[in-house]
Tab-separated table of C-alpha atoms in Angstrom:
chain	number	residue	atom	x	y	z
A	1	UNK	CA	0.000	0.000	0.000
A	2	UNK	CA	1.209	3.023	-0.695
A	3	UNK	CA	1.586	5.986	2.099
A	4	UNK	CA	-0.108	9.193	1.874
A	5	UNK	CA	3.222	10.782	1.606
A	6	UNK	CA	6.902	9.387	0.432
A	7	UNK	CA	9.910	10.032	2.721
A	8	UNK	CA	12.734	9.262	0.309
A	9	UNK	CA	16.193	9.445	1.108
A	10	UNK	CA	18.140	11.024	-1.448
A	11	UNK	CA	22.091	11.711	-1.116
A	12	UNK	CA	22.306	15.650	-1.088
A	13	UNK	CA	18.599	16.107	-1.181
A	14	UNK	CA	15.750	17.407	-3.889
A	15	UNK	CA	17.054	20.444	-3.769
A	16	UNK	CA	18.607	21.073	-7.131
A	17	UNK	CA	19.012	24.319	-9.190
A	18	UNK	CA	15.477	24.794	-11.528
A	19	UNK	CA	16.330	26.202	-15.057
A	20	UNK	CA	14.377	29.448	-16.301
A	21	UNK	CA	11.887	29.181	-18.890
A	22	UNK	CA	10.982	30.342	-22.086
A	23	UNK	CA	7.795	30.724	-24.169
A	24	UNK	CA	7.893	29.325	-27.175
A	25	UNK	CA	5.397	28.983	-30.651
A	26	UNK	CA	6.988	25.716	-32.542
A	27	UNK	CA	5.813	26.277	-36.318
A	28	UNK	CA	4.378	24.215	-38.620
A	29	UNK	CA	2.894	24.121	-41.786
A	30	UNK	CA	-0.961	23.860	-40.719
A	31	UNK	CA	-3.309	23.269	-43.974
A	32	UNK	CA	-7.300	23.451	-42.129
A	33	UNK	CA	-10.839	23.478	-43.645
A	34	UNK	CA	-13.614	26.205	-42.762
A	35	UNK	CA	-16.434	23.583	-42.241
A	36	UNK	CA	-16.450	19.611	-40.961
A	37	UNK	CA	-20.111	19.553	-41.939
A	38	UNK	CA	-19.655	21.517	-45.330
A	39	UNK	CA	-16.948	19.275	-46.405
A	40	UNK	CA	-18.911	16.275	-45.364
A	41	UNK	CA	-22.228	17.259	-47.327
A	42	UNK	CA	-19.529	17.657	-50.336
A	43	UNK	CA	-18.434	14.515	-50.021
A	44	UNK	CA	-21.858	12.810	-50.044
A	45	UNK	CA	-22.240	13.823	-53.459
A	46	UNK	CA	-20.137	11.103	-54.469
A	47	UNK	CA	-22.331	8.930	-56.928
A	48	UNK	CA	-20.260	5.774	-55.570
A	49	UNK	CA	-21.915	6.788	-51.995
A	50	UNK	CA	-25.116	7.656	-52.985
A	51	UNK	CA	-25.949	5.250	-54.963
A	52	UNK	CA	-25.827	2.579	-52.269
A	53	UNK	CA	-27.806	4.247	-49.724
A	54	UNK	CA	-31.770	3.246	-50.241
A	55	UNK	CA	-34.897	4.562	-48.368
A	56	UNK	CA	-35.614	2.679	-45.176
A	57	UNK	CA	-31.724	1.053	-44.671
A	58	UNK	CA	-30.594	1.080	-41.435
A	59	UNK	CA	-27.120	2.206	-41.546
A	60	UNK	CA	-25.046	1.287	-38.465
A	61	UNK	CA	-22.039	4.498	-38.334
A	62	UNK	CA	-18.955	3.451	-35.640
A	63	UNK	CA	-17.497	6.159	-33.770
A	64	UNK	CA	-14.109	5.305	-31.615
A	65	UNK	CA	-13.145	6.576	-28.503
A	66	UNK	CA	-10.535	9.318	-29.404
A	67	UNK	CA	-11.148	12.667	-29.111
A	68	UNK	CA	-10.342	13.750	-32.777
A	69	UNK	CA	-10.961	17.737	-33.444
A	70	UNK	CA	-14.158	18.271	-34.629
A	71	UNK	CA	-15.237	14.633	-34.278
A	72	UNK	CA	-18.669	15.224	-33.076
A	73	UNK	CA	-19.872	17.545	-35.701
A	74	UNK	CA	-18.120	14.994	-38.501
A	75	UNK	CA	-20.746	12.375	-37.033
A	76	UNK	CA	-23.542	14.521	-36.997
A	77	UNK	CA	-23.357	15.791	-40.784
A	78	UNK	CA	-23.161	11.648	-41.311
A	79	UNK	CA	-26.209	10.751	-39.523
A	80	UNK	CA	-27.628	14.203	-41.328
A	81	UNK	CA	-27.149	13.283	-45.093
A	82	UNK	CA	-27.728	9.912	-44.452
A	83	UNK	CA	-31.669	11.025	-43.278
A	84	UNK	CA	-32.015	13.175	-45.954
A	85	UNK	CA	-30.947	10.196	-48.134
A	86	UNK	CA	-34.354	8.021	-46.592
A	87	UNK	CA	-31.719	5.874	-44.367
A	88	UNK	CA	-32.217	5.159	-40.812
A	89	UNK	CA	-29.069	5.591	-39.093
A	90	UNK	CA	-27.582	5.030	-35.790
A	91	UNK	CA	-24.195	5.168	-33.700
A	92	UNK	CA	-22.504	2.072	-31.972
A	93	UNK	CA	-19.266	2.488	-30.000
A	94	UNK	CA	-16.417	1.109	-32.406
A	95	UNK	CA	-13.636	0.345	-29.514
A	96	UNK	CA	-12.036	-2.681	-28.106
A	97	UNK	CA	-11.252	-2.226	-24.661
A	98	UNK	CA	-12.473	1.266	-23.617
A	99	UNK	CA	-14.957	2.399	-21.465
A	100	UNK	CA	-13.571	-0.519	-19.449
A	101	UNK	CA	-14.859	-2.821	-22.305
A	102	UNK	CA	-18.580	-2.792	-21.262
A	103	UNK	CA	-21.521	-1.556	-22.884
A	104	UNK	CA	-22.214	1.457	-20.777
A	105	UNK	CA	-18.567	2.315	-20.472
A	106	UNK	CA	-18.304	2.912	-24.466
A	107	UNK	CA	-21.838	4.984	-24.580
A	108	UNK	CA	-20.043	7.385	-21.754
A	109	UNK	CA	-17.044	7.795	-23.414
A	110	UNK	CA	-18.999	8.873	-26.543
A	111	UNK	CA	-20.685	11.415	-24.268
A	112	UNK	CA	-17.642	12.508	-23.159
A	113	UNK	CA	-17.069	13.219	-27.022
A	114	UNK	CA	-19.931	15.271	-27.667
A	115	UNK	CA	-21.624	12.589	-29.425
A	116	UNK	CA	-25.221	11.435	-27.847
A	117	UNK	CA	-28.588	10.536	-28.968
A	118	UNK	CA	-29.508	14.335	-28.269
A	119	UNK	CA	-26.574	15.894	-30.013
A	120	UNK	CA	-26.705	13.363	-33.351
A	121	UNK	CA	-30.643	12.644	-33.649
A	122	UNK	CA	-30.363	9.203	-33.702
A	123	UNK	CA	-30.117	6.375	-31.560
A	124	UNK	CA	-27.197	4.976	-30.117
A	125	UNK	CA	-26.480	1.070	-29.750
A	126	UNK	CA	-24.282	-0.302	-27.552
A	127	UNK	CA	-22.761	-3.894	-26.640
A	128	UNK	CA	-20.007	-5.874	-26.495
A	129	UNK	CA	-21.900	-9.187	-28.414
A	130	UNK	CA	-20.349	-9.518	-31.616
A	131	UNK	CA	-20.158	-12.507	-34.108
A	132	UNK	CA	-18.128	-14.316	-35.768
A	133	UNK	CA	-17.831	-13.529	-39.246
A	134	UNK	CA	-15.612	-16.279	-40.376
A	135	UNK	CA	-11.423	-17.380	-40.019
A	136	UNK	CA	-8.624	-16.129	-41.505
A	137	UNK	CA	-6.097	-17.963	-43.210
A	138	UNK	CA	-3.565	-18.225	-39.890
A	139	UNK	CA	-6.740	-19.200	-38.070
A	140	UNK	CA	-7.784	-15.712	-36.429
A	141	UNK	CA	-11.170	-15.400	-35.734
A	142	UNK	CA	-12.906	-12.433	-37.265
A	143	UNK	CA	-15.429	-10.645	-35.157
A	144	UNK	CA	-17.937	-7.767	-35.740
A	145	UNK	CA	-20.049	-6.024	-33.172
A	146	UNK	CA	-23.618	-7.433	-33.202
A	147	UNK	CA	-25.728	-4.194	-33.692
A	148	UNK	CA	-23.741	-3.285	-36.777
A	149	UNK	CA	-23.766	-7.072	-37.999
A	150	UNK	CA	-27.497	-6.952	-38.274
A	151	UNK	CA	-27.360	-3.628	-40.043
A	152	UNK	CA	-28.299	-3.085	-43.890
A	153	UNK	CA	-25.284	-1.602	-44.201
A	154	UNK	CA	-21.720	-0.115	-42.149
A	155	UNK	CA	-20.395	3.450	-42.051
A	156	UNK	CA	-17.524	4.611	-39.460
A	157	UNK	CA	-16.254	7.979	-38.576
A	158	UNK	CA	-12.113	8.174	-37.629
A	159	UNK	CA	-9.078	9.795	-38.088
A	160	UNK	CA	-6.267	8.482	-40.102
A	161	UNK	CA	-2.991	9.049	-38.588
A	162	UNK	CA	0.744	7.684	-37.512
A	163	UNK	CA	0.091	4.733	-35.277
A	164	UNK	CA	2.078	4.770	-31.563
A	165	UNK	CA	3.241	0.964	-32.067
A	166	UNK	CA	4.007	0.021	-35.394
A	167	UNK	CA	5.110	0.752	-38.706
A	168	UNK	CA	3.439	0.131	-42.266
A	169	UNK	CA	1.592	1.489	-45.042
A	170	UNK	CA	-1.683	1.383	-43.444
A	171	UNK	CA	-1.619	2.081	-39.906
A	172	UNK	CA	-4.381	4.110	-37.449
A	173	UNK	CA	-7.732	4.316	-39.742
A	174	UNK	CA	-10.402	3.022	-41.199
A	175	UNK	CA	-8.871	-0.976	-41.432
A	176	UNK	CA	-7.190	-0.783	-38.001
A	177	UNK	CA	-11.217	0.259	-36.540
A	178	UNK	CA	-12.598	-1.915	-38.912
A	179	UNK	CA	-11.164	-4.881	-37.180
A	180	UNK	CA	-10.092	-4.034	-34.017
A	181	UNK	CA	-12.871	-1.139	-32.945
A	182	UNK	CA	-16.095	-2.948	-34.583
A	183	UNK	CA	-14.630	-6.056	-33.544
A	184	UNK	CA	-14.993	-4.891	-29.615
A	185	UNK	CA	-12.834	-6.474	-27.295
A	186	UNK	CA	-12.745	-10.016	-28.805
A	187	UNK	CA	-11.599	-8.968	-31.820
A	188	UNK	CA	-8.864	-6.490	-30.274
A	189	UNK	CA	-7.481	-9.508	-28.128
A	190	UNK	CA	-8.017	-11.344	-31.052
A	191	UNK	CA	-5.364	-9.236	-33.444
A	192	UNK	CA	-3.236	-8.063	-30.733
A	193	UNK	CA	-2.687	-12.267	-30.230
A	194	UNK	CA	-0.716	-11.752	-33.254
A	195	UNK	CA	1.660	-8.828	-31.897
A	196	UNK	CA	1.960	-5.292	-33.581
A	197	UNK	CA	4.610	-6.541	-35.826
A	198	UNK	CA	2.403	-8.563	-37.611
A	199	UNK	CA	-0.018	-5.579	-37.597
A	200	UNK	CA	1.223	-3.908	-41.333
A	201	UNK	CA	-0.143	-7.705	-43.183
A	202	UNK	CA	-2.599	-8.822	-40.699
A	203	UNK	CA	-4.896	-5.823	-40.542
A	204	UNK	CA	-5.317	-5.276	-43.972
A	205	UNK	CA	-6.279	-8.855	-44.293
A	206	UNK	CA	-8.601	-8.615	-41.848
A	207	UNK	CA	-10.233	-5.582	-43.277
A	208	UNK	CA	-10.932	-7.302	-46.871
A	209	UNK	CA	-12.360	-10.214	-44.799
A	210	UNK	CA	-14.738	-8.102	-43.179
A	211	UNK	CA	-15.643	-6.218	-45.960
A	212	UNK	CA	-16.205	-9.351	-48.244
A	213	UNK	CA	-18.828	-10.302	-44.948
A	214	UNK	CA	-20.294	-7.174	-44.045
A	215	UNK	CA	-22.116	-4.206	-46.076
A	216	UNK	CA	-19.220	-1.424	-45.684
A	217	UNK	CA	-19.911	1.643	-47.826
A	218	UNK	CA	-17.780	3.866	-46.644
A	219	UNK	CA	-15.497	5.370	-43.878
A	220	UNK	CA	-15.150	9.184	-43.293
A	221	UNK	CA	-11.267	9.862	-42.859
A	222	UNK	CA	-10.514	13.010	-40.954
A	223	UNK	CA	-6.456	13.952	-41.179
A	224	UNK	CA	-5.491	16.785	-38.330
A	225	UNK	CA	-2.811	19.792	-38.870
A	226	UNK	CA	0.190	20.103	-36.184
A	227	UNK	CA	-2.252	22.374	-34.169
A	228	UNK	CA	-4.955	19.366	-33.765
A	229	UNK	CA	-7.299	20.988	-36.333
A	230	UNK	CA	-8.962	19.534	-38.860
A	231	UNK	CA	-6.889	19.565	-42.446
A	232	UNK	CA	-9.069	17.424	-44.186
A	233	UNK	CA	-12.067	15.433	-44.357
A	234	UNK	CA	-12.759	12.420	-47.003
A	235	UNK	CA	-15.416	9.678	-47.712
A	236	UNK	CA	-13.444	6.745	-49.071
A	237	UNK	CA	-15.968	4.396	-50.511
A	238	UNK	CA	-15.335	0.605	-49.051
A	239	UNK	CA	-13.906	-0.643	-52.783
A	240	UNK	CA	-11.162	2.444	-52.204
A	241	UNK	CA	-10.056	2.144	-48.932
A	242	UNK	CA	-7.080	-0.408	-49.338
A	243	UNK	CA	-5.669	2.122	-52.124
A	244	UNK	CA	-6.229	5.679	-50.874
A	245	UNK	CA	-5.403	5.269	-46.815
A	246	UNK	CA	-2.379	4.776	-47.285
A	247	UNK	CA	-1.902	7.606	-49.561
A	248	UNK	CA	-4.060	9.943	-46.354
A	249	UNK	CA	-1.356	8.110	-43.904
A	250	UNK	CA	1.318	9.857	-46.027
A	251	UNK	CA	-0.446	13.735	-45.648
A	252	UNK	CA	-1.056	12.860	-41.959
A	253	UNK	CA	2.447	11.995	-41.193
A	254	UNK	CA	3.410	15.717	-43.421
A	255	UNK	CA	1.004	17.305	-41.536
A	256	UNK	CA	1.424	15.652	-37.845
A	257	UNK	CA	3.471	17.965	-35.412
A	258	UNK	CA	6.491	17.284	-33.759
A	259	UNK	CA	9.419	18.769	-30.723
A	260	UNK	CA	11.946	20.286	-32.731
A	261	UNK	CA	14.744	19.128	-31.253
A	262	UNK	CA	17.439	16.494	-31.937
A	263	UNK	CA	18.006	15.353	-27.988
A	264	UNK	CA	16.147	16.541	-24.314
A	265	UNK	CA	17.573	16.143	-20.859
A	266	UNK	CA	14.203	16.064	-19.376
A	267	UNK	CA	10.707	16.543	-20.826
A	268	UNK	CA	7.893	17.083	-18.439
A	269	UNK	CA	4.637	16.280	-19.589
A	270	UNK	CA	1.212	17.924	-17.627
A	271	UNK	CA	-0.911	14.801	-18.421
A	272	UNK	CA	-1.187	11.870	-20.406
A	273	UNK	CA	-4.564	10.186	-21.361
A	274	UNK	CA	-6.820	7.793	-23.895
A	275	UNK	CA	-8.140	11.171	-25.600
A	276	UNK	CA	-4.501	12.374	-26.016
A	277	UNK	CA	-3.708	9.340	-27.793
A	278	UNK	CA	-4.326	5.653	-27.382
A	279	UNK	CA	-0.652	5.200	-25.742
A	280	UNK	CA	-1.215	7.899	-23.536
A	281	UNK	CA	1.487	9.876	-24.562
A	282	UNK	CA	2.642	9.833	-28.284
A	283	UNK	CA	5.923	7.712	-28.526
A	284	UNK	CA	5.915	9.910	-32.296
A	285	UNK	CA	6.687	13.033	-30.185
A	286	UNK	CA	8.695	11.091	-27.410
A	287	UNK	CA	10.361	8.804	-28.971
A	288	UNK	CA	9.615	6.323	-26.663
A	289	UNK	CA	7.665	2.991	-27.035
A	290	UNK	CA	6.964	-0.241	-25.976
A	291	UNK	CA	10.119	-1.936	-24.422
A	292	UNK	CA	10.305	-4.758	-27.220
A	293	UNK	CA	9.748	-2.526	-30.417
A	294	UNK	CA	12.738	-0.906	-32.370
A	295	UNK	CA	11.325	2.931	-32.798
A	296	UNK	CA	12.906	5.955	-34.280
A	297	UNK	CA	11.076	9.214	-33.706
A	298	UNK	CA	14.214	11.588	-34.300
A	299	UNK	CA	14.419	12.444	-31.247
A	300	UNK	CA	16.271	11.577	-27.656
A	301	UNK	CA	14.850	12.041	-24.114
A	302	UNK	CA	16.410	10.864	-21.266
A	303	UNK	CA	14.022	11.283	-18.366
A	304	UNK	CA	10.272	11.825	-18.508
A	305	UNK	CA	8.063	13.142	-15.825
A	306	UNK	CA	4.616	12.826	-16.072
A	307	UNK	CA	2.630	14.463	-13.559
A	308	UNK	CA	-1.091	13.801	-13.992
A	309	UNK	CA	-3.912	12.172	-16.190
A	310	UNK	CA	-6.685	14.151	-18.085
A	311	UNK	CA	-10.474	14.030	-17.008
A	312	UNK	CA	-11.342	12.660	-20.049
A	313	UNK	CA	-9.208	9.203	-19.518
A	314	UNK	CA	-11.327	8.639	-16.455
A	315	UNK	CA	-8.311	6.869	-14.764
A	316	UNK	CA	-6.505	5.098	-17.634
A	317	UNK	CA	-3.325	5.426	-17.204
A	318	UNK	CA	-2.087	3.312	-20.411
A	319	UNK	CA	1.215	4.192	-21.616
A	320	UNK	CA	2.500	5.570	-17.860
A	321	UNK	CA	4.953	2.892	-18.087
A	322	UNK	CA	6.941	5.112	-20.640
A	323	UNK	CA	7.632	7.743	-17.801
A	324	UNK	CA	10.390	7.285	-15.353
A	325	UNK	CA	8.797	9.568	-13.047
A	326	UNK	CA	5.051	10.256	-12.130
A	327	UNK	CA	3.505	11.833	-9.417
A	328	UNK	CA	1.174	10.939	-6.348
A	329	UNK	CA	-1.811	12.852	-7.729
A	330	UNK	CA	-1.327	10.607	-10.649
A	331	UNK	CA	-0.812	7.377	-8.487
A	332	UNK	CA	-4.090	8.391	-6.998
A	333	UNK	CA	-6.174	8.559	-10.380
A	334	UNK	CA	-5.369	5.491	-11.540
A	335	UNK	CA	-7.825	2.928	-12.194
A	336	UNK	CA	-6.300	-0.496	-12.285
A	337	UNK	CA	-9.335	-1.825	-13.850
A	338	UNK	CA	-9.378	0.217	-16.664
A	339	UNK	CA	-5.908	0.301	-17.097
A	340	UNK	CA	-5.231	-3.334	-17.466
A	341	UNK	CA	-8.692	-4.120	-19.284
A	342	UNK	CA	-6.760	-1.687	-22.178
A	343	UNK	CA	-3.114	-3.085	-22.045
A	344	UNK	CA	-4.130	-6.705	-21.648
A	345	UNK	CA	-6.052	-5.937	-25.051
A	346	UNK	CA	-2.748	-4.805	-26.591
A	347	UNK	CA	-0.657	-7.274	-24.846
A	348	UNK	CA	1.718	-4.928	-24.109
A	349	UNK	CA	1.677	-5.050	-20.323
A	350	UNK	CA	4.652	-2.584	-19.542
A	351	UNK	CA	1.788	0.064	-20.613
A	352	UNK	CA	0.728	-0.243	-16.974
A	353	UNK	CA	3.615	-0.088	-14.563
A	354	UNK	CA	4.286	2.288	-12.026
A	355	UNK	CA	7.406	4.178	-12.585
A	356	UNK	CA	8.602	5.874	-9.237
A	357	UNK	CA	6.406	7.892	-7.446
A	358	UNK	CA	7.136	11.410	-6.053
A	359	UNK	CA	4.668	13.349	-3.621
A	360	UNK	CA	4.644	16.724	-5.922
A	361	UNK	CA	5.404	17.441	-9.555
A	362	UNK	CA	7.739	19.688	-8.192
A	363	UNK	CA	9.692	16.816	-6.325
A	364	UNK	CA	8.901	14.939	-9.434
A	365	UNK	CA	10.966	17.478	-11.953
A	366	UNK	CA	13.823	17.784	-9.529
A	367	UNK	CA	14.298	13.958	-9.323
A	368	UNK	CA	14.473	13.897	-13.279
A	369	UNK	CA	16.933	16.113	-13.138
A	370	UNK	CA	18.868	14.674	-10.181
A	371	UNK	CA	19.230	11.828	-11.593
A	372	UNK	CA	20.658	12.822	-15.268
A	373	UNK	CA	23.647	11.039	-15.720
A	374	UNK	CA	27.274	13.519	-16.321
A	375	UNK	CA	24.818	16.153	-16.415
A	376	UNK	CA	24.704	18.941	-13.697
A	377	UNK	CA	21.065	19.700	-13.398
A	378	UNK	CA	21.382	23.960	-13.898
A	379	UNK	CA	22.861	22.523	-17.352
A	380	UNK	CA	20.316	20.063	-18.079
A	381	UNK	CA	17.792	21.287	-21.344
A	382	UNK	CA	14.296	21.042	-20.158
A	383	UNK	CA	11.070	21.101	-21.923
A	384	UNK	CA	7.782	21.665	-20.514
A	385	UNK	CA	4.611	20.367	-22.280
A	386	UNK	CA	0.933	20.166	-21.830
A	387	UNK	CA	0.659	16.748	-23.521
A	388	UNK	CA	1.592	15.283	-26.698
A	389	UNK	CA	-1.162	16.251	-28.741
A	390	UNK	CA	-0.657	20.482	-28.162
A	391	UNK	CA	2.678	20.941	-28.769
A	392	UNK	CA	2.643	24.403	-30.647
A	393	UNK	CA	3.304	26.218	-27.622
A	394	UNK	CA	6.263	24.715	-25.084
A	395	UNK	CA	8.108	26.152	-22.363
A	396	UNK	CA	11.975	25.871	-22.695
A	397	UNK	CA	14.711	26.374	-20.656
A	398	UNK	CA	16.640	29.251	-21.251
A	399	UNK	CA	20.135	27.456	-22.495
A	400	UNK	CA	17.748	26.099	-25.472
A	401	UNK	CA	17.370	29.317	-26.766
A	402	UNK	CA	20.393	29.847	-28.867
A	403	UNK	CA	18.810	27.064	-30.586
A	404	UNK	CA	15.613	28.454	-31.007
A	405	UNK	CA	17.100	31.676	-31.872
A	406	UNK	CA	19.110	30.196	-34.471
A	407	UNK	CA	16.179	28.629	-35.928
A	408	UNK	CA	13.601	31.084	-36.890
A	409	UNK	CA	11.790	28.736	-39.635
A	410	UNK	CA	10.700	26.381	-36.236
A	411	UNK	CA	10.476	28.576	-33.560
A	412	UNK	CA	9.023	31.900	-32.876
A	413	UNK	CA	10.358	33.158	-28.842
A	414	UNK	CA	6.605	34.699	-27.371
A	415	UNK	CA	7.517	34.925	-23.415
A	416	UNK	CA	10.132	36.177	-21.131
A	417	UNK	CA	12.204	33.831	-19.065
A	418	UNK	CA	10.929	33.185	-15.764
A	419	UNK	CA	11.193	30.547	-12.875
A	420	UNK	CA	9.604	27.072	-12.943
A	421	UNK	CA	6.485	28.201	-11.216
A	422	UNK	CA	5.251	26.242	-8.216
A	423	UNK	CA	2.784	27.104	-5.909
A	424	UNK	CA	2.814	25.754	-2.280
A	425	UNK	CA	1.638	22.646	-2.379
A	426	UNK	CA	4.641	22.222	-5.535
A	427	UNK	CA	1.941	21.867	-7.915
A	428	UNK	CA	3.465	23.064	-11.272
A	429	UNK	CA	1.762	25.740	-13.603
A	430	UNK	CA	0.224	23.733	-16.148
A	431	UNK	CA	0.770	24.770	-19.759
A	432	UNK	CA	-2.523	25.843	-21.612
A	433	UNK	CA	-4.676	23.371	-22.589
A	434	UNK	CA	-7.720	23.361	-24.992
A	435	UNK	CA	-8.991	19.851	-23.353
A	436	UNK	CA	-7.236	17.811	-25.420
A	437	UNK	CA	-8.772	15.108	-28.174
A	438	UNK	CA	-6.435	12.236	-29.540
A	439	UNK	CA	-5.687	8.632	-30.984
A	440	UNK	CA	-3.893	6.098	-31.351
């Protein structure tokens, strides 16, 4: 059990020298659309989409569990054109293990979305039953979420993007929810059997499967900017998907944001989270990932303090392993249930440990920095985040800034240097934060 309060013995104390901090804009090149809706609406004109859709279908549309920007007004223009089509949609929860893989779980983390049966105007269906659609050549079973199953027909709403585990053509999209989001937890344990090496053949294969089984018509890609704002919105018709996601993979990995730096001493992250992304923190902005996969994110940091979860996760704390240093306000948000429900799914235990515990982020920073190997801490470089999905604005320490300085194309200086601010309970000053919506 762990004590209200940790008396750790540490030879010549917390007390090390704090760098100043800097203010700074990253930049990046940030392509964004006026309207979610509009560019939906334009979409439906496709004669490939609406020539499928008949009066009186009932079209089942999937929505995940990550936050994406503008996610619940993407799903509403669905559901809208759909009506005006004569179909009779509704939402089901297209996620494995979240919402601690029950059925009322997944309807309140689409509420925690925005998305509803008040705010889409149409029903919402949620369970874990699936069925079995069938085998795949290695013998995987193939599972599909019941309510969907039984549908006329399958939409889903998702972002494409760079996944946080592996490595291929096709990666976070429409095939990775096809399988593992409409296939609910069994098919997420299912796939995951198979380890996220295999992931770059076996989902693909999976998603031809299921759409040689099921009535897919389409799946409406959303691709985000570096500031986590929508660059673009496309219906791929089912019979397109295999060719043109990997092609919206490409502008999402352009487009995705990143730190601008070869090497950190010490990054220290506000909060991690399910809506920040499905690892909690991005190992594409880190550079850190699961122990037993070989990742290169350009980028080196040698200690990582986390110091709290977002509201939104609800007490998953998947990916915390990746820190080496968290704090007891995080300790004390965690939900083991949740936690390990998600990172048995993924079979990458080491998602859930504890790294060390310190009482306060501010004993939490000055550990990091303690414990920097041939580094003094007043000459560590530290960076200050608010997660890893709002990384346009970063506090650095002041010896970064020749850097910065020297690099006007990627950084723009908007703050004086000041102390690490901590009030007296050594809570940190968080950086700002426009509640934060991510993936995996």
């Amino acid at each position: 059990m762990i004590p209200e309060k940790i008396e750790v013995n540490v030879a010549g104390g917390l007390d090390v020298a704090l760098p100043r901090m800097v203010r700074v804009r990253q930049k990046f090149a940030c392509q964004e659309i006026d309207s979610v809706s509009a560019a939906v609406a334009e979409q439906f004109a496709d004669p490939a989409i609406t020539d499928q859709i008949k009066p009186g279908m009932r079209i089942a549309v999937g929505c995940g569990s990550r936050g994406i920007a503008n996610v619940a007004e993407c799903a509403r223009a669905v559901v809208d054109k759909l009506k005006e089509l004569g179909a009779e949609p509704f939402i089901f929860p297209a996620m494995g293990s979240h919402g601690s893989a029950s059925a009322e779980g997944q309807v309140k983390v689409l509420d925690s979305l925005g998305i509803n049966e008040q705010t889409m105007g149409c029903a919402i269906h949620s369970s874990m039953d699936v069925v079995e659609l069938g085998q795949l050549d290695n013998g995987m079973p193939v599972y599909f979420d019941r309510h969907a199953a039984e549908a006329d027909a399958v939409m889903l709403v998702c972002r494409v993007k760079a996944h946080t585990n592996f490595r291929a053509p096709i990666e976070s999209g429409i095939v990775k929810m096809l399988v593992i989001g409409m296939g609910k937890i069994r098919g997420a344990s299912a796939t995951h059997w198979y380890g996220f090496e295999s992931f770059g053949e076996l989902l693909p294969q999976a998603a031809e499967f299921i759409m040689q089984k099921i009535n897919f018509l389409a799946g409406v890609a959303m691709v985000e900017n570096a500031e986590d704002r929508t660059a673009l919105v496309e219906v791929v018709p089912g019979t397109r998907v295999m060719q043109r996601e990997p092609e919206l993979l490409r502008m999402a990995r352009d487009w995705m944001p990143r730190l601008q730096f070869d090497d950190i001493d010490v990054l220290v992250v506000d909060r991690i989270g399910k809506n920040i992304t499905g690892a909690g923190m991005d190992p594409n902005i880190t550079g850190r990932n699961a122990r037993d996969t070989d990742w290169d994110a350009g980028i080196q940091i040698r200690k990582i303090a986390v110091l709290g979860l977002t509201p939104e996760t609800d007490g998953n704390a998947t990916g915390v392993g990746a820190a080496d240093v968290i704090t007891m306000r995080l300790y004390r948000d965690f939900d083991p249930a949740k936690t390990y429900a998600n990172v048995i799914a993924a079979t990458l235990l080491d998602g859930a440990c504890i790294p060390m515990i310190m009482n306060t982020d501010q004993e939490a920073v000055q550990l990091a920095l303690k414990t920097l190997p041939r580094t003094l801490p007043e000459e560590a470089t530290l960076v200050h985040i608010a997660n890893t999905l709002e990384i346009s604005e970063i506090d650095v320490s002041e010896n970064l800034l020749p850097y910065v300085r020297a690099n006007p194309e990627k950084f723009e200086v908007v703050g004086d240097a000041a102390p690490l601010a901590f009030d007296a309970e050594g809570n940190l000053t968080p950086m700002p934060s426009h509640g934060a919506r991510g993936d995996e």
